[in-house]
Amino acid sequence: YYRREWLTNFLLDPKSARPRLRPSMPRLAMTVDEARDIAAALDPDDDGQRARSLEGADAARGKALCDAKGCGS
């Protein structure tokens, strides 16, 4: 899942999420407030306090996937 803050930022600047890939998400002419409203509609339960569990996570696999997909992290 995505946090509301991340969704807001993505709507305002979609290329920053994966800078090395060809842009496919359009840049939308919206204000910060409009982006926040859309993010709130997409994730109404995010209160900013949800804990993230990394149990069972595999950092090496995640890195390999990011490298293979061209993620610019």
Coordinates of C-alpha atoms in Angstrom, one line a residue:
Y1 CA 0.0 0.0 0.0
Y2 CA 1.0 3.6 -0.4
R3 CA 0.9 6.3 2.2
R4 CA -1.2 9.4 1.5
E5 CA 1.8 11.7 1.6
W6 CA 3.6 9.6 -1.0
L7 CA 0.5 9.6 -3.2
T8 CA 0.2 13.4 -3.0
N9 CA 3.9 13.8 -4.0
F10 CA 3.5 11.3 -6.8
L11 CA 0.5 13.1 -8.3
L12 CA 2.4 16.4 -8.2
D13 CA 5.7 14.9 -9.6
P14 CA 5.2 11.4 -11.0
K15 CA 8.6 11.1 -12.7
S16 CA 10.4 11.4 -9.4
A17 CA 9.2 7.9 -8.4
R18 CA 11.1 6.2 -11.3
P19 CA 13.4 8.8 -12.9
R20 CA 15.2 6.5 -15.3
L21 CA 12.0 5.1 -17.0
R22 CA 10.2 6.8 -19.9
P23 CA 7.4 8.9 -18.4
S24 CA 4.0 7.3 -18.6
M25 CA 2.0 9.1 -16.0
P26 CA 0.8 12.5 -17.2
R27 CA 1.7 15.6 -15.4
L28 CA -1.6 17.0 -14.1
A29 CA -2.2 20.6 -13.6
M30 CA -3.3 20.6 -10.0
T31 CA -2.7 22.3 -6.8
V32 CA -1.2 20.7 -3.7
D33 CA -4.6 20.8 -2.1
E34 CA -6.2 19.0 -5.0
A35 CA -3.5 16.4 -4.9
R36 CA -4.1 15.9 -1.2
D37 CA -7.8 15.5 -1.8
I38 CA -7.3 12.9 -4.5
A39 CA -4.8 11.0 -2.3
A40 CA -7.3 11.1 0.6
A41 CA -9.9 9.6 -1.7
L42 CA -7.6 6.9 -2.8
D43 CA -6.4 6.0 0.7
P44 CA -9.1 7.2 3.2
D45 CA -7.8 5.2 6.1
D46 CA -4.3 6.6 6.2
D47 CA -3.8 8.5 9.3
G48 CA 0.0 8.7 8.9
Q49 CA 0.5 6.4 11.8
R50 CA 0.3 2.9 10.2
A51 CA 3.1 0.7 11.2
R52 CA 5.0 -1.1 8.4
S53 CA 6.0 -4.6 9.0
L54 CA 9.2 -5.8 7.3
E55 CA 8.9 -9.3 8.6
G56 CA 10.0 -11.7 5.8
A57 CA 11.5 -8.9 3.7
D58 CA 14.5 -9.7 1.6
A59 CA 16.6 -6.6 0.9
A60 CA 18.9 -8.4 -1.6
R61 CA 15.8 -9.5 -3.6
G62 CA 14.4 -6.0 -3.5
K63 CA 17.7 -4.5 -4.7
A64 CA 17.9 -7.0 -7.5
L65 CA 14.4 -6.1 -8.6
C66 CA 15.0 -2.4 -8.5
D67 CA 18.2 -2.8 -10.5
A68 CA 16.4 -5.0 -13.1
K69 CA 13.5 -2.6 -13.5
G70 CA 15.7 0.5 -13.6
C71 CA 14.5 2.1 -10.5
G72 CA 16.6 5.1 -9.6
S73 CA 16.8 4.6 -5.9

